[in-house]
Coordinates of C-alpha atoms in Angstrom, one line a residue:
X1 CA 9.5 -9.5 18.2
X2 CA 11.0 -6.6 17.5
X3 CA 10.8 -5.0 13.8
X4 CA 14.6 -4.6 13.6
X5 CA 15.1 -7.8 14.6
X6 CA 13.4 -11.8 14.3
X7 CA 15.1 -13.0 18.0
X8 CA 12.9 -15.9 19.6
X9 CA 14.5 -14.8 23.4
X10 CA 13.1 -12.3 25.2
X11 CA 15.4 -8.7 24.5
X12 CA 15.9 -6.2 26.7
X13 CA 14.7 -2.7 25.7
X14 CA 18.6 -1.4 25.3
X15 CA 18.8 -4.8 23.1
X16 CA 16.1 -4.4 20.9
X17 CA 16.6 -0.2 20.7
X18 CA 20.1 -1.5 19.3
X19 CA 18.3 -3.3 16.4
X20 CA 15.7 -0.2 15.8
X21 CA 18.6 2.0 15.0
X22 CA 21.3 -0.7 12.7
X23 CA 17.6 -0.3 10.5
X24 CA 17.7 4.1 10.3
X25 CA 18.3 5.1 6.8
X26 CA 16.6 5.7 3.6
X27 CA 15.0 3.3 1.7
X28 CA 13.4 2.8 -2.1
X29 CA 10.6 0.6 -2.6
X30 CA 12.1 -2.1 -5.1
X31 CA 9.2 -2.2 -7.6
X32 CA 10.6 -5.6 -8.8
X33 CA 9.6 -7.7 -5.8
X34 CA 6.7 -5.7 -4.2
X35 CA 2.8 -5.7 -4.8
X36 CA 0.4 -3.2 -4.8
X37 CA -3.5 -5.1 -5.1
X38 CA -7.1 -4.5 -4.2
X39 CA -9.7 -6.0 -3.9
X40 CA -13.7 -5.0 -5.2
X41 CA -17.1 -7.6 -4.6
X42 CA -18.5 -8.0 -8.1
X43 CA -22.2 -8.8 -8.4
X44 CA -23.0 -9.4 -4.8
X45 CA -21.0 -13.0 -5.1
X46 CA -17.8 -12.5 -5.8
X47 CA -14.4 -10.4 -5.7
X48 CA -12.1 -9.5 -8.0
X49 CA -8.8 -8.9 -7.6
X50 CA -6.4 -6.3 -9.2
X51 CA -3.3 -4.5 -9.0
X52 CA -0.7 -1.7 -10.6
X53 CA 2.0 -2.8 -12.3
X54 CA 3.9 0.6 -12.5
X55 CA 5.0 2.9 -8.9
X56 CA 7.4 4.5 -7.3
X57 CA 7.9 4.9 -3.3
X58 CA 10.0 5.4 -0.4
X59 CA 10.2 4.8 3.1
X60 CA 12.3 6.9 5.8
X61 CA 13.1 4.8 8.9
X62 CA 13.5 6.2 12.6
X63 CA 15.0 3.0 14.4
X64 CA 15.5 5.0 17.5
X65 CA 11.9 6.8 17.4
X66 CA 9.5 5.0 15.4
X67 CA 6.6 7.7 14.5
X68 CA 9.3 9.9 13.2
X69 CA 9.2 7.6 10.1
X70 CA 7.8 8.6 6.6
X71 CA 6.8 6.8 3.7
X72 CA 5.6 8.2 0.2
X73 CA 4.0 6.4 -3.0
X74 CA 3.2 7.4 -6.6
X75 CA 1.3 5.4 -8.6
X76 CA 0.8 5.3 -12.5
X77 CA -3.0 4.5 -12.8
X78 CA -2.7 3.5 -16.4
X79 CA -0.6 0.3 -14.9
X80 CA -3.8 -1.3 -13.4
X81 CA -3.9 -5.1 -14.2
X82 CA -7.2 -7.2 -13.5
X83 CA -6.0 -9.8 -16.1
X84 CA -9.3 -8.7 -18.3
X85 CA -8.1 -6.0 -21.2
X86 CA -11.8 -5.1 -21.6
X87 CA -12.4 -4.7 -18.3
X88 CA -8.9 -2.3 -16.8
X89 CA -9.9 -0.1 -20.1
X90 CA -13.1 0.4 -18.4
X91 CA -11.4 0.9 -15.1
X92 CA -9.3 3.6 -17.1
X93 CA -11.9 5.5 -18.5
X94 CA -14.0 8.4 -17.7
X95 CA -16.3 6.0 -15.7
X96 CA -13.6 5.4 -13.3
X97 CA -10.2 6.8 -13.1
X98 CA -10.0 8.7 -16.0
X99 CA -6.5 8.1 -16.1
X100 CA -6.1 10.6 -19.2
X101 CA -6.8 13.7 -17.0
X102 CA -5.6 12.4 -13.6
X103 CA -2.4 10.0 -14.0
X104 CA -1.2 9.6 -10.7
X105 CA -2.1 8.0 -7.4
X106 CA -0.5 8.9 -4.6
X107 CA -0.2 8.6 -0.5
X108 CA 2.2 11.1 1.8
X109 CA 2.2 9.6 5.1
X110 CA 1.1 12.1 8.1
X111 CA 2.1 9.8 11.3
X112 CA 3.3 6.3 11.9
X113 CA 3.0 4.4 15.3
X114 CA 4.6 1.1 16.9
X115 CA 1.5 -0.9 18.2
X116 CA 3.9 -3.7 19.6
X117 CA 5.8 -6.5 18.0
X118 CA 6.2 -6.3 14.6
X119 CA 2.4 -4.4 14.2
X120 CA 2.9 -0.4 13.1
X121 CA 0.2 1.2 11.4
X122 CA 0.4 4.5 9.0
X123 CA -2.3 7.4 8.6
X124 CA -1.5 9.3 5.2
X125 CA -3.2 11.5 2.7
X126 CA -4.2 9.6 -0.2
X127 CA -4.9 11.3 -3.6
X128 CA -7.1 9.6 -5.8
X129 CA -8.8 12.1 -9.1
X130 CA -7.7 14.9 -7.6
X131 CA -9.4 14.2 -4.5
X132 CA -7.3 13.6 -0.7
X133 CA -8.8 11.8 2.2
X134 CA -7.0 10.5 5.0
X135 CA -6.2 6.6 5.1
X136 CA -5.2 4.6 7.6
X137 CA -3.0 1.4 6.8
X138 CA -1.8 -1.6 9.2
X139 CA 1.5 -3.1 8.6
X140 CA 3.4 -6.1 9.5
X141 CA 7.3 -6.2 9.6
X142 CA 8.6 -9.2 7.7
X143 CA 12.2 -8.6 8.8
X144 CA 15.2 -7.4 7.1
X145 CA 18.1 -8.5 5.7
X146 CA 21.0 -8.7 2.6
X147 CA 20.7 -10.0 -0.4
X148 CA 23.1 -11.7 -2.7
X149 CA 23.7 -8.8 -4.5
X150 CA 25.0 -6.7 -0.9
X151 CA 21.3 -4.7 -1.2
X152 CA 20.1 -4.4 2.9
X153 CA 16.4 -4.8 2.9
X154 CA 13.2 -4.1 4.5
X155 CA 10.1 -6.1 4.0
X156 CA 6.6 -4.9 4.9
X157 CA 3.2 -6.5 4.8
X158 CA -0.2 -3.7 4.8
X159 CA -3.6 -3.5 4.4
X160 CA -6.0 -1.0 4.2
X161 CA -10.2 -0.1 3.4
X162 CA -11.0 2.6 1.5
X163 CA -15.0 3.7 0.0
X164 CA -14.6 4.4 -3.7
X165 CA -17.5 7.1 -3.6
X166 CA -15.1 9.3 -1.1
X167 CA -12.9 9.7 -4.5
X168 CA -15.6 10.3 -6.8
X169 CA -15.8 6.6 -8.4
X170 CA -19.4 6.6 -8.4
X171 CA -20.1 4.7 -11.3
X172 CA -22.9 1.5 -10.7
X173 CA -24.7 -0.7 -12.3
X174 CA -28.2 -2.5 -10.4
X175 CA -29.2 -6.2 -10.6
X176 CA -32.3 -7.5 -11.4
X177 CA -31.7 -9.6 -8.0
X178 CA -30.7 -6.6 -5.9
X179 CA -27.9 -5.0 -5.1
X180 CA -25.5 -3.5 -7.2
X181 CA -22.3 -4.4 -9.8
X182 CA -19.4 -3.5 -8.1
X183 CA -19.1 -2.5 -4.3
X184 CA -18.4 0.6 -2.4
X185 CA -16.0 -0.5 -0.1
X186 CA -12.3 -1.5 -1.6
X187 CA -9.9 -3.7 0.0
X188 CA -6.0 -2.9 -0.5
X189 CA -3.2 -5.1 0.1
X190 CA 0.7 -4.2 0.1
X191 CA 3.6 -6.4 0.2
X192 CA 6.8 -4.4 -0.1
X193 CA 10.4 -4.9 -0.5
X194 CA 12.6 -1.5 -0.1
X195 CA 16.0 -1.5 -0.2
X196 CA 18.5 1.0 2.0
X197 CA 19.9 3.9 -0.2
X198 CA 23.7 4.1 -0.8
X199 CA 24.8 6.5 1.6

């Protein structure tokens, strides 16, 4: 399928080059009805899942070409959400984000590619304490179309792996059992909703 378009018979390339480009334009994630999460393993057994509540983004689309597209995201770290007060206070501290001296996440996108159907993947700089390191994130086109309200829309599934000690997010604690508190390695998930600018 192509990502412009959800057609179950077979499209030629002018066809389906057609659909790329009715999708070109410039888009803002709608914060409203999109999710940033993660995911961390907690004491060897379990995970916990997370997310921000407060961002910004946009996304640049090349219908006719693809890797010419762009897509940017700022993200308030004092937003996180884990559902535990005590425990995104932590998170916001000087153990973790220290969200008092560095209050922004963000990601600039570098190159995007069309592996085929409606699978793309992104490689962008990702800014976390101060600190950038190239990330990597596969995305799923869930199709586009208008709303009710006359919005055009884009929807977009991603995920992504990241190791917190590349950032500096170091902090650990060891079990008595082995092992320790919280892992290394942290699982992100997107689901976004952007919505074509008014031209």
């Amino acid at each position: 399928m192509s990502i412009f378009g959800r057609k179950t018979t077979v499209e030629t390339p002018a066809a389906v080059s057609a659909d790329l480009a009715a999708l070109t334009g410039e888009y803002s994630i709608d914060t409203a009805h999109s999710t940033l999460g993660f995911v961390a393993r907690h004491a060897m057994v379990t995970n916990v899942k997370g997310k921000f509540l407060d961002f910004s983004g946009s996304l640049s689309l090349d219908g006719s070409d693809p890797s010419r597209s762009t897509a940017t995201l700022d993200v308030k770290m004092d937003s996180i959400d884990t559902g535990s007060a005590d425990r995104d206070g932590h998170l916001k501290s000087a153990d973790f984000f220290r969200t008092d001296e560095h209050p922004t996440m963000t990601f600039r996108s570098t190159k995007a590619e069309a592996l085929g159907g409606d699978d793309y993947r992104i490689t962008g700089d990702l800014t976390i304490l101060g600190t950038t390191k190239p990330i990597t994130i596969d995305l799923e086109f869930n199709g586009a179309a208008k709303d009710p309200f006359g919005n055009e829309r884009v929807g977009f599934e991603g995920k992504a792996e990241i190791l917190r000690s590349e950032f500096g997010l170091t902090w650990n604690a060891a079990l008595e059992t082995g092992g320790v508190l919280i892992s290394d390695k942290i699982k992100l998930n997107f689901d976004i909703s952007a919505i074509r600018n008014a031209a």
